[in-house]
Tab-separated table of C-alpha atoms and ligand atoms in Angstrom:
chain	number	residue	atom	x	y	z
J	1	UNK	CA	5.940	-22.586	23.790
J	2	UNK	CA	4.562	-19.935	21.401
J	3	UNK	CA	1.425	-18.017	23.038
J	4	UNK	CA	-1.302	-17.533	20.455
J	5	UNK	CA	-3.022	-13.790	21.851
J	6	UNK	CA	-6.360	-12.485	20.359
J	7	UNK	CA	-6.847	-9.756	18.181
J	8	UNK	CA	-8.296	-7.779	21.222
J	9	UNK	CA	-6.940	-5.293	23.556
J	10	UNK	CA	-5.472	-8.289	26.079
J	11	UNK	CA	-3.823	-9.382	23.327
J	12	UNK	CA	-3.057	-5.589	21.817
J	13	UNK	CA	-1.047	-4.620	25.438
J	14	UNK	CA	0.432	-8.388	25.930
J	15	UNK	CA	2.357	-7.444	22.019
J	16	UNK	CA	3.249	-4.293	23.446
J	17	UNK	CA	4.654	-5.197	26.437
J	18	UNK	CA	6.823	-8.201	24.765
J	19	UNK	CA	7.873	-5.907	22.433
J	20	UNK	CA	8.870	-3.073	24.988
J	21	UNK	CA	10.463	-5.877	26.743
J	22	UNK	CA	12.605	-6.153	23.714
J	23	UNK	CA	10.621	-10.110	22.614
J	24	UNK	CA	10.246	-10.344	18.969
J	25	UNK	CA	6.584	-10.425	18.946
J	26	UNK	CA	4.512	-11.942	15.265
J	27	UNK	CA	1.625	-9.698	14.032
J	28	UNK	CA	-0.535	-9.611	10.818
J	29	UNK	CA	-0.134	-7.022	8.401
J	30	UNK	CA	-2.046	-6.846	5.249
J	31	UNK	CA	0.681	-8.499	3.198
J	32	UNK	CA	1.667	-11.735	5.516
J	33	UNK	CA	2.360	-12.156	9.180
J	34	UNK	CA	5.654	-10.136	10.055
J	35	UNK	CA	8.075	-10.824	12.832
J	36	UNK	CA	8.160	-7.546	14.866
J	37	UNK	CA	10.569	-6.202	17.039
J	38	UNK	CA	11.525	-2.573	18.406
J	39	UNK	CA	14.287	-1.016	15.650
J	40	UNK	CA	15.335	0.444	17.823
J	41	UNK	CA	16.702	-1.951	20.551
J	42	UNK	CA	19.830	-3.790	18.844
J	43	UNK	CA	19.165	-6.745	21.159
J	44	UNK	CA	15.585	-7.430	20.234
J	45	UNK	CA	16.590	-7.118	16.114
J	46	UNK	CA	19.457	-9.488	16.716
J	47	UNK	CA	16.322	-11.815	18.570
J	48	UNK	CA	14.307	-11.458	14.997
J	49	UNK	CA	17.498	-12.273	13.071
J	50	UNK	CA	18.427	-15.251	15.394
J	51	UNK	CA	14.563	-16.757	14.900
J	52	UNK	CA	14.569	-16.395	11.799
J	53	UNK	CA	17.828	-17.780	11.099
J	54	UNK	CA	18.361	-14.743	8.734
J	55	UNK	CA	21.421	-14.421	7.256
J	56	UNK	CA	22.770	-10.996	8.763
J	57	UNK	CA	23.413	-8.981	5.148
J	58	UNK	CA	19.444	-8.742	4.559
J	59	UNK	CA	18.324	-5.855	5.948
J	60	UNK	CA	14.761	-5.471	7.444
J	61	UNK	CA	11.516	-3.439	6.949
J	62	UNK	CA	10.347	-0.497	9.740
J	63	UNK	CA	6.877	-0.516	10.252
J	64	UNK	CA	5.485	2.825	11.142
J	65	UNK	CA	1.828	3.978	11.769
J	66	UNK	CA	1.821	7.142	9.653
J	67	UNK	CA	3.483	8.839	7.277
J	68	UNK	CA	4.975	12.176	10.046
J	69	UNK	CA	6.535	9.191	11.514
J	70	UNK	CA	8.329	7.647	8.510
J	71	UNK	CA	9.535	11.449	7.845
J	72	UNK	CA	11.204	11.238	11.014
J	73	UNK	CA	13.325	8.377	10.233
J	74	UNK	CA	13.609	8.679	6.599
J	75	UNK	CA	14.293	11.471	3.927
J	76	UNK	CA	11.836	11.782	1.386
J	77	UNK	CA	11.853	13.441	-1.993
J	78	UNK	CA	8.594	14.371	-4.171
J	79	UNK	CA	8.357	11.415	-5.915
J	80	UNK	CA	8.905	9.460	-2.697
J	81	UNK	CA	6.546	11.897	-1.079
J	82	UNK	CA	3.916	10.704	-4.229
J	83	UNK	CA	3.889	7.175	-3.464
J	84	UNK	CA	3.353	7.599	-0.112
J	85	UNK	CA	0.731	9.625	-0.154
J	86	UNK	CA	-0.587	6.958	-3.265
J	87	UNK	CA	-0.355	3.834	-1.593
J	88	UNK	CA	0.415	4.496	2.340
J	89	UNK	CA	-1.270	3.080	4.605
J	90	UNK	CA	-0.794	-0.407	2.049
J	91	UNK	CA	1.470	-2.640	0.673
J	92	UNK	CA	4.153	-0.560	-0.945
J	93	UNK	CA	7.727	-0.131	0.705
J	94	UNK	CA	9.973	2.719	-0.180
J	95	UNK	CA	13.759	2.119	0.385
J	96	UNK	CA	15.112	5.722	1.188
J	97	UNK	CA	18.015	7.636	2.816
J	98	UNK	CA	18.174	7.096	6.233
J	99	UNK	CA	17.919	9.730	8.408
J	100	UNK	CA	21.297	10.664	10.466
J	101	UNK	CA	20.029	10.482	14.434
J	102	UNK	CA	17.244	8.332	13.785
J	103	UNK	CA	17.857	5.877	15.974
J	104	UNK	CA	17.036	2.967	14.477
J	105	UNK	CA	19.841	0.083	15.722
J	106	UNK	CA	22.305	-0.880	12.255
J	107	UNK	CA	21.393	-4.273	12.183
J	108	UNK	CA	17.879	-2.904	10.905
J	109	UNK	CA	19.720	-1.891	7.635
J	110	UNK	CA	22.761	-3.920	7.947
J	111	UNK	CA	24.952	-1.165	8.030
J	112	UNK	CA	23.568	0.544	4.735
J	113	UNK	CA	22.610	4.374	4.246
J	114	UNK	CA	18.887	3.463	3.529
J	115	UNK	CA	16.298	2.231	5.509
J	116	UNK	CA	12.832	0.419	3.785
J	117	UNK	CA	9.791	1.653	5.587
J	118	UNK	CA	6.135	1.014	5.238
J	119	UNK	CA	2.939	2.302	6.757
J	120	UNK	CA	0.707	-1.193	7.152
J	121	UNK	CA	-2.712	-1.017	6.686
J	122	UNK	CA	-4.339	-3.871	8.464
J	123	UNK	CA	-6.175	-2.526	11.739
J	124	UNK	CA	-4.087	-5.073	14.175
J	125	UNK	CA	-0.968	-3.841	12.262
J	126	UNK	CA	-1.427	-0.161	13.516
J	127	UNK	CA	-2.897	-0.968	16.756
J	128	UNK	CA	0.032	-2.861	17.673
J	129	UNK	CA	2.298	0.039	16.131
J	130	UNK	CA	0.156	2.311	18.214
J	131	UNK	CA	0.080	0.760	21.252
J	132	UNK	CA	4.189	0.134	21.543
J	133	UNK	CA	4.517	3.794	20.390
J	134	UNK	CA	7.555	3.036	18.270
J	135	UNK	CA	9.277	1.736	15.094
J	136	UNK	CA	8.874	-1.647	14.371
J	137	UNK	CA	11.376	-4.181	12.378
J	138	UNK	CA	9.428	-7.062	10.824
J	139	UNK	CA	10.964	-9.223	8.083
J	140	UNK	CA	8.193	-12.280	7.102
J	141	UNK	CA	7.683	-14.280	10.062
J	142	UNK	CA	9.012	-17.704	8.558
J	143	UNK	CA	12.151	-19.154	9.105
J	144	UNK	CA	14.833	-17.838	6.546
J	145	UNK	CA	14.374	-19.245	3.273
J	146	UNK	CA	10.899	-20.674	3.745
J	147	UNK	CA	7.479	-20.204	3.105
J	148	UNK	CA	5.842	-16.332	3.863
J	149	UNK	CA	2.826	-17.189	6.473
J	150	UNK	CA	-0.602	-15.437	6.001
J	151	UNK	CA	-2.126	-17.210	8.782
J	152	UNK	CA	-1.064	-17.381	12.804
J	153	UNK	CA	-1.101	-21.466	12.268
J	154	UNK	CA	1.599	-20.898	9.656
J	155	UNK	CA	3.507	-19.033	12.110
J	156	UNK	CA	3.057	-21.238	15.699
J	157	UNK	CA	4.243	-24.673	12.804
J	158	UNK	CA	6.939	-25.502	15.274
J	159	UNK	CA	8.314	-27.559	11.855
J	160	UNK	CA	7.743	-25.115	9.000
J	161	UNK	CA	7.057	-22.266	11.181
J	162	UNK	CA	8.656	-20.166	14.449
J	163	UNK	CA	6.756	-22.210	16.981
J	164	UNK	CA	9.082	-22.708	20.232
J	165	UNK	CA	10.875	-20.353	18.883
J	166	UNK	CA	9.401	-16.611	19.330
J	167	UNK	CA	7.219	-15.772	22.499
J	168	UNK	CA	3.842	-15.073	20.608
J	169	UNK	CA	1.951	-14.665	17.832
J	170	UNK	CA	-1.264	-11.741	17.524
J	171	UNK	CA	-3.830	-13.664	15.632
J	172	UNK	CA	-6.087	-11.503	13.291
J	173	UNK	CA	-7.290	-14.435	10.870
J	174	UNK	CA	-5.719	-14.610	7.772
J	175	UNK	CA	-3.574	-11.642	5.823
J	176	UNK	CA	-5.911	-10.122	3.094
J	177	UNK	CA	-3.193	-9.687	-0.047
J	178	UNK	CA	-1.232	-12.400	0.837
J	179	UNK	CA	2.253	-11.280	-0.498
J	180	UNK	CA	4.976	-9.353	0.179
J	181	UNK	CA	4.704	-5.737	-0.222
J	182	UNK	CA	5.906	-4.459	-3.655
J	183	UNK	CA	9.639	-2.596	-2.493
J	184	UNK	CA	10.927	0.695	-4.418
J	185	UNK	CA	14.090	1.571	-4.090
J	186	UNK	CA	16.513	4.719	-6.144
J	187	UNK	CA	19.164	3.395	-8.423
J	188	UNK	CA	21.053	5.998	-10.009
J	189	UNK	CA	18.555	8.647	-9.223
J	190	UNK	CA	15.839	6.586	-10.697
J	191	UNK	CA	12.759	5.273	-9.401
J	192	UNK	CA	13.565	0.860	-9.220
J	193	UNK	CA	11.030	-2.055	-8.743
J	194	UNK	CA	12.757	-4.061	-5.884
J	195	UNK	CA	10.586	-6.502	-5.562
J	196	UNK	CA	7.259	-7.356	-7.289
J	197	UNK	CA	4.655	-7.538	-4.388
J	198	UNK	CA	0.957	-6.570	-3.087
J	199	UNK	CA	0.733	-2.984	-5.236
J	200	UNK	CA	0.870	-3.742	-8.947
J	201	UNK	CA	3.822	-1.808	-10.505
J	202	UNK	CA	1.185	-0.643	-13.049
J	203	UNK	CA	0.498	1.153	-10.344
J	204	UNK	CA	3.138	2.700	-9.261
J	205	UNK	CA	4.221	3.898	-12.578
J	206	UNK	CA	0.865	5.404	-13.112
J	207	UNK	CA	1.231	7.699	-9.906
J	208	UNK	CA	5.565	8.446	-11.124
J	209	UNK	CA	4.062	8.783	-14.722
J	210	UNK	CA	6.867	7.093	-16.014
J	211	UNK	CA	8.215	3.623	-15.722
J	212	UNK	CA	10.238	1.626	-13.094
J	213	UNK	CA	13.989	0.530	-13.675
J	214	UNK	CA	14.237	-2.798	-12.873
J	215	UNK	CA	17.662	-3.802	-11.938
J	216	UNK	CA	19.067	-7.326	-12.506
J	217	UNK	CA	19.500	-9.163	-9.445
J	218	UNK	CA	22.521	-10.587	-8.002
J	219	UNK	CA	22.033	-13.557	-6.290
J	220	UNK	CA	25.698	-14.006	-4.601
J	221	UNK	CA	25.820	-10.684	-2.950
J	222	UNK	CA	21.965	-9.537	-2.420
J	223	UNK	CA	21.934	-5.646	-2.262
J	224	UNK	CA	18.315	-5.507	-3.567
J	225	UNK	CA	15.439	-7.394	-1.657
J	226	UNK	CA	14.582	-10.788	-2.126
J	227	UNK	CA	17.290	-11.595	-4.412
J	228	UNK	CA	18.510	-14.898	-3.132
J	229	UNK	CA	17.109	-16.993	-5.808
J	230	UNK	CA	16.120	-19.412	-3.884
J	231	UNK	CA	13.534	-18.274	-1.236
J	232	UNK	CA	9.741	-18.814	-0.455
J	233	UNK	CA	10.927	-22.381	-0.485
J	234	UNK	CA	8.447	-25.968	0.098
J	235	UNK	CA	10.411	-29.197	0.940
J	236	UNK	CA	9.057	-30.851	-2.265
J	237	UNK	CA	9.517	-29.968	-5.318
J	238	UNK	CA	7.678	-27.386	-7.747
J	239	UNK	CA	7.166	-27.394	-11.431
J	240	UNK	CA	5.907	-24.213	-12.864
J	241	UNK	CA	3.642	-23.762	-15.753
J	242	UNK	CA	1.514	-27.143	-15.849
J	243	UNK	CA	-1.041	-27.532	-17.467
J	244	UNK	CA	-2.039	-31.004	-15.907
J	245	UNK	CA	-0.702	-33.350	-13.337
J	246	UNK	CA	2.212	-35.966	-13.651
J	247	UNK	CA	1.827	-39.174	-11.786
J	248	UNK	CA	2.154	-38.314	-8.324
J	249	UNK	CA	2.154	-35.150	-8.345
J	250	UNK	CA	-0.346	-32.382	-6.940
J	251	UNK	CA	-1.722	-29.751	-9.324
J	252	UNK	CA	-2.455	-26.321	-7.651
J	253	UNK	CA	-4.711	-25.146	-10.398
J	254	UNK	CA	-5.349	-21.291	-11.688
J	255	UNK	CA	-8.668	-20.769	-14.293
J	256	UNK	CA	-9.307	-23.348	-16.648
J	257	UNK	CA	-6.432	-25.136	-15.169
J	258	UNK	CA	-8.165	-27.029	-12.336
J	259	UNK	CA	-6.204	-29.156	-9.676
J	260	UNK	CA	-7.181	-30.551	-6.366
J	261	UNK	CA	-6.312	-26.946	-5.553
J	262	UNK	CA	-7.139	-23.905	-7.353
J	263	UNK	CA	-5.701	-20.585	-6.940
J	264	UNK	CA	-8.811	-19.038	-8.104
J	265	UNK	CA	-11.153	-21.082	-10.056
J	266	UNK	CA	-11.865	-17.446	-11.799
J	267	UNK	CA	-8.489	-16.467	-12.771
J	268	UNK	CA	-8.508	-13.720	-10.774
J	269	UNK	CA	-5.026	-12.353	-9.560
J	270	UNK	CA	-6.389	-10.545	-5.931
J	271	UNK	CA	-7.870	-14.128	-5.074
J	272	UNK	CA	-5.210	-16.181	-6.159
J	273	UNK	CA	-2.524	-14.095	-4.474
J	274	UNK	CA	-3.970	-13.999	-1.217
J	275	UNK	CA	-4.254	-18.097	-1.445
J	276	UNK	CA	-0.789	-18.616	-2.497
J	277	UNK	CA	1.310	-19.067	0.456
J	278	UNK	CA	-1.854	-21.115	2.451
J	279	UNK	CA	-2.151	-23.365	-0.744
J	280	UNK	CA	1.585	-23.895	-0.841
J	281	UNK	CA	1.981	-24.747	3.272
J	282	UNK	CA	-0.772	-26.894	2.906
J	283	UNK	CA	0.149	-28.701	-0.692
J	284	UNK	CA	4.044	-28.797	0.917
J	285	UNK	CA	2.269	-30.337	4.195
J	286	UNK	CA	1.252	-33.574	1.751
J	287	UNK	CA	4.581	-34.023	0.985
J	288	UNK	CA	4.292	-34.885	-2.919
J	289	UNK	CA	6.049	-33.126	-5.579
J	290	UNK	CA	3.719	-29.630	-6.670
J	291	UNK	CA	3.093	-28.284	-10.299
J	292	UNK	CA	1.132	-24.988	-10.088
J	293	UNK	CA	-0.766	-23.781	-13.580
J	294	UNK	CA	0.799	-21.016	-15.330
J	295	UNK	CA	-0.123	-17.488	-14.151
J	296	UNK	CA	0.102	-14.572	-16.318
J	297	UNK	CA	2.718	-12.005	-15.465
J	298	UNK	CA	0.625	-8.623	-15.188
J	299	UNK	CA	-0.496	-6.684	-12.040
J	300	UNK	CA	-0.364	-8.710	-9.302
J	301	UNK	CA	1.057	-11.863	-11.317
J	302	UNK	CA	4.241	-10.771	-11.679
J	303	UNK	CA	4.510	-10.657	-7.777
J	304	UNK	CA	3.002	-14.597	-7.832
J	305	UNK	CA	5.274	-15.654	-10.673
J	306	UNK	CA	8.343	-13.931	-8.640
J	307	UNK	CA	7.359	-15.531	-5.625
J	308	UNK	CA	6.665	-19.222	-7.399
J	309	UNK	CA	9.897	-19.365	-9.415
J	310	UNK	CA	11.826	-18.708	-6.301
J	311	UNK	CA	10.138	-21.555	-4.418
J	312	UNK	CA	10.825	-23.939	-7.842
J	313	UNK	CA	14.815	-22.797	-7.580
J	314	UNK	CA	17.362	-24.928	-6.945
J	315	UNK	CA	18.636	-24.732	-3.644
P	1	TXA	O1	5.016	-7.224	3.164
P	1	TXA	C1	6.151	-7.163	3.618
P	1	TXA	O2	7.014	-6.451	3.118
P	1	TXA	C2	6.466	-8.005	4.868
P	1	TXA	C3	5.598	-7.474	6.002
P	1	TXA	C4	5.897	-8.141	7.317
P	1	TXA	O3	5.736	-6.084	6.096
P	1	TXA	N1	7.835	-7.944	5.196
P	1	TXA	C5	8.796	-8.530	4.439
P	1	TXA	O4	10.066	-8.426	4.966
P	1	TXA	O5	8.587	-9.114	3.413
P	1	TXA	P1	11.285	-9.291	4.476
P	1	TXA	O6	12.373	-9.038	5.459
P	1	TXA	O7	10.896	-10.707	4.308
P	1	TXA	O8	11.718	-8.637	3.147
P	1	TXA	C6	12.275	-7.326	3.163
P	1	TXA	C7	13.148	-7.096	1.996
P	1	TXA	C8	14.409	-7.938	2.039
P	1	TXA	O9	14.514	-8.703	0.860
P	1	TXA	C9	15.542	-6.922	2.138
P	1	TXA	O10	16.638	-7.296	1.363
P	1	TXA	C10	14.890	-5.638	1.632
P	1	TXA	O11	13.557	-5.733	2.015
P	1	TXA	N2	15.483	-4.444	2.220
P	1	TXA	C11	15.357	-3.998	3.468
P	1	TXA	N3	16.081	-2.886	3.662
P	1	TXA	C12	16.684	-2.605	2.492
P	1	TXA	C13	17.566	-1.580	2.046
P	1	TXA	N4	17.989	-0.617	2.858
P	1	TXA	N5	17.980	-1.615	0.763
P	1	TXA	C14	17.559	-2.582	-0.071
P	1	TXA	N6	16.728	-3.576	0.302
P	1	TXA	C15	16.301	-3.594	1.556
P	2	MG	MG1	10.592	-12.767	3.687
């Protein structure tokens, strides 16, 4: 049975305590609910891995509370140092040397050099950070494969979700951006976009004053995030780019393309990113096929057209 705990300070020291006791422990972040566990305990990351049913060579995210502690596990140069002090607390997440004598247990980074750490900025988030008084792993707190949840009922699902699976999920409502953080890594010295996600890479090239690489993927042998190609995935099938509904099907609109759901009735990218995971649990809990309206690809589209043409893959 998965315990559901408030976002209050019962619920703050019951987190901490699971986590101390080494329990993989859910909590909202701004992005989407992550599953948390100390990075430093070996035993409670191989407990994340193990719920998840995460295939061992994907390494995980450290959640820190501020940007003295990330120092401490990571090395940071100026441009590093830029972006952090840019986006931090938010939804960026830098992949960067890892500190020798850290301490953070190898399965965190699967044995790599580098470590990915991010400074959340949703209030439970750091309270929980705060209150364990420690690094925190947290990959997406959805099975492996699946859809990213952005509300506690996504995560307690026993069928889509972790429920009867993980001791307990904090519940703060539901996560504000509603995707993945955006992940820069170095390639060849150079500053790379990772992964599309919550901070547009406009952005981030407007802080660097120069553009990101962006480094083809390799699906076989993942050494950059998200790269399985098929990820983020519903049980029914998706079709991408529709501009109305087939027989059967159900259309998840986006402006002038209206459905029986609409990522934002608008067209605005904030909105329709923060619905996207919620409308596809809910569209996938139906059980039809799915067409989604096209999106276009700038600021925070390219992170809902990433995340879409995963879930439309064929797995
Ligand atoms: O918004 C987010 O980033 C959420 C919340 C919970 O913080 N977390 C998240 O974690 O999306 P996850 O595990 O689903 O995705 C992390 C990605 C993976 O695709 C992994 O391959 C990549 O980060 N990653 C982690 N460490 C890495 C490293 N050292 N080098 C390259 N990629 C890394
Ligand atoms: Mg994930």
């Amino acid at each position: 049975q998965t315990l559901i705990l408030g976002h209050d300070p019962a619920g703050l020291r019951a987190a901490a305590d699971l986590l101390a006791q080494g329990e993989p422990v859910a909590i909202p972040t701004e992005t989407v609910y992550g599953l948390a566990g100390d990075a430093r305990n070996p035993r409670a990351v191989a407990r994340i891995y193990q719920a998840k049913g995460r295939p061992s060579f994907n390494p995980l995210i450290v959640h820190l509370p501020d940007l003295a502690a990330a120092e401490r596990i990571a090395v940071f140069d100026d441009a590093a140092l830029a972006l952090a002090r840019a986006f931090w607390p938010g939804a960026l997440t830098l992949v960067l040397p890892l500190r020798p004598g850290a301490g953070i247990a190898s399965l965190v980074t699967a044995g790599l050099d580098t470590v990915a750490i991010r400074v959340p900025a949703h209030p439970a988030a750091q309270a929980v950070l705060r209150a364990f008084g420690g690094p925190l792993a947290a990959p997406s707190a959805n099975p492996s494969g699946r859809i990213s949840p952005t509300a506690a009922a996504h995560v307690a699902d026993p069928e889509s979700g972790l429920g009867g699976r993980i001791a307990a999920v904090l519940d703060a409502g539901a996560c504000p951006v509603g995707v993945e953080s955006t992940i820069v890594g170095w390639v060849e010295g150079r500053p790379a976009l990772l992964r599309p996600g919550g901070v547009a890479a406009e952005a981030i090239e407007a802080v660097l004053g120069r553009p990101l690489a962006r480094p083809q993927g390799n699906a076989e042998a993942p050494t950059a995030p998200g790269q399985l190609t098929s990820h983020y995935a519903p049980r029914a099938s998706l079709r991408l780019n529709a501009e109305a509904a087939r027989p059967g099907e159900l259309l998840i609109g986006f402006g002038p393309v209206a459905g029986e759901m609409t990522l934002s009735e608008t067209g605005d990218l904030t909105e329709a990113a923060s619905r996207l995971f919620d409308l596809l649990h809910r569209a996938d809990a139906e059980g039809r096929p799915i067409a989604v309206a096209p999106v276009p690809d700038q600021g925070l589209g390219a992170a809902i057209n990433d995340r879409l043409r995963r879930a439309a893959a064929p797995r």
